[in-house]
Amino acid sequence: MIIDCHGHYTTEPPQHLQWREQQTEAHSKRKPAPPRPSISDDEIRETIMGSQVRLQSERGTGLTIFSPRAAGMGHHLGDASTSEAWSSACNELIHRVCRLFPRNFIGAGMLPQSPGVSPRNCITELERCVNEYGFVGVNLNPDPSGGYWTDPPLSDPHWYPVYEKLVELSVPAMIHVSYACNPAYHTTGSHYLNGDTTAFMQLMTSSVFRDFPDLKLIIPHGGGAVPYHWGRFRGLAQAMKLADLTEHLLKNIYFDTCVYHLPGQELLAKVIPVDNILFASEMIGAVPGVDPETGHNFDDTKRYIDQLPLSAADKAKIFEGNARRVFSRLTQQIERQSAMAPVEASS
C-alpha cells in the first residue's frame, strides 16, 4: 500500500465555503452566525470521485491521510468561538468523507486555534477527532496570526498543553500554517515554506523533545529550507553547542515528500535519513499544474520517489512503513475502516 500522509479536502462542497464567509461576516457585524448548511452524502461523494479518488487510481496511491484545507483554516479570522465552530464543521466533513470512502481516506484534524488563545483551548476538539472520529493526526499551526507571528514560538511552554495531549493520545502533529493575511508573504510560495523552516529552528533551539521525548512532529513541504541548507543548521547547532541534529531532532521530527521536482527529492533523500521521510503529495493543493519539462503534474510525487536510487526496502519505508510507524494509530484504523462497508449512494 502507498500511503499519502498529506492530503487536504480542497474540493469541498461550495455551501460549506459559503457558510464560512457568512460566519466570518456575521462575526465582523457582531451578529450570530447562520446555521450550518445541509450537505448530503451524495454531494460529498460528487466532490471526491472525480478529483481525489480519480487521481489516487491514476497515480497508484492507495490511501490518503486527509485533513481540512490548510489555507482555509484561517485561524486569524474571528475569535476563539469562531474557530471552534469552523473547526468542528471542517472535521465533521472529513469524518463523513472517511465514512463514504473508508479505504481511500483516514482523517487528520484541524484545531480551533486563535491568536493569543492558549492551545489548551484545542484539547476538546483534538480528543473528539481521535476518540470519536478515529483520526490519526492533526495539523498544528505555529502562526495563528496568519503571517505576523504574534504567538510564542513552538519552544515556549505556551504550546505544552497540546504537546502533552498529543503524546497522551499517541498521535503526531503536522506543523502547517494557514493562509497569510500579511501582504509581505505569498501563502504557498513563501509563508508555507517560511513556517516549515521557522518551526524547525524554534524546535532546534528548544528543550521540547527533552520534555516530550515521545512527541512526533511532521514538517511538510520537504521541510521548507531545512534539508537544502542542512549544513547551515548543523553549523548553527554546533555554534550553539547543541547536540548533533540527528540525535537532537531526528528521533522526533519527520519530513514529507511534497517537493515538486526530482532534484529536490534526490537531495531530500540524500540528506535526510530514509527513516525520517514520509511519502506525500498534497494533491489537489498548492501546485496542481502540469510541469512542461516532464509532461506530468508537479504534485505527482510518486514518480519522483520511483526514480530515486534507493533500495526497494527503503522505498517501502517512504511509501508505507514510516507512515505506519509515525502515525501509531494508523494500522489499527486501516483495519477498522477496511472492515466498514462504504455508505451507499442515494437512489
Short mmCIF file of C-alpha atoms in Angstrom, two decimals, residues 38 79 84 90 93 105 107 145 156 171 175 194 202 217 219 228 320:
data_model
loop_
_atom_site.label_atom_id
_atom_site.label_comp_id
_atom_site.label_asym_id
_atom_site.label_seq_id
_atom_site.Cartn_x
_atom_site.Cartn_y
_atom_site.Cartn_z
CA SER A 38 -27.23 20.78 4.96
CA ASP A 79 -12.26 34.83 17.60
CA GLU A 84 -14.22 26.36 17.35
CA CYS A 90 -14.49 21.03 8.86
CA LEU A 93 -16.91 16.90 6.94
CA PHE A 105 -9.14 8.25 3.33
CA GLY A 107 -8.76 11.57 8.85
CA SER A 145 -1.99 35.21 13.29
CA ASP A 156 7.58 28.05 24.62
CA VAL A 171 -0.86 10.94 17.57
CA ILE A 175 3.23 21.64 11.51
CA ASN A 194 8.82 30.05 6.00
CA GLN A 202 12.32 27.02 17.01
CA LEU A 217 6.04 16.19 14.55
CA ILE A 219 7.34 19.21 8.90
CA TYR A 228 18.53 22.01 1.41
CA GLU A 320 4.22 2.94 3.73
#
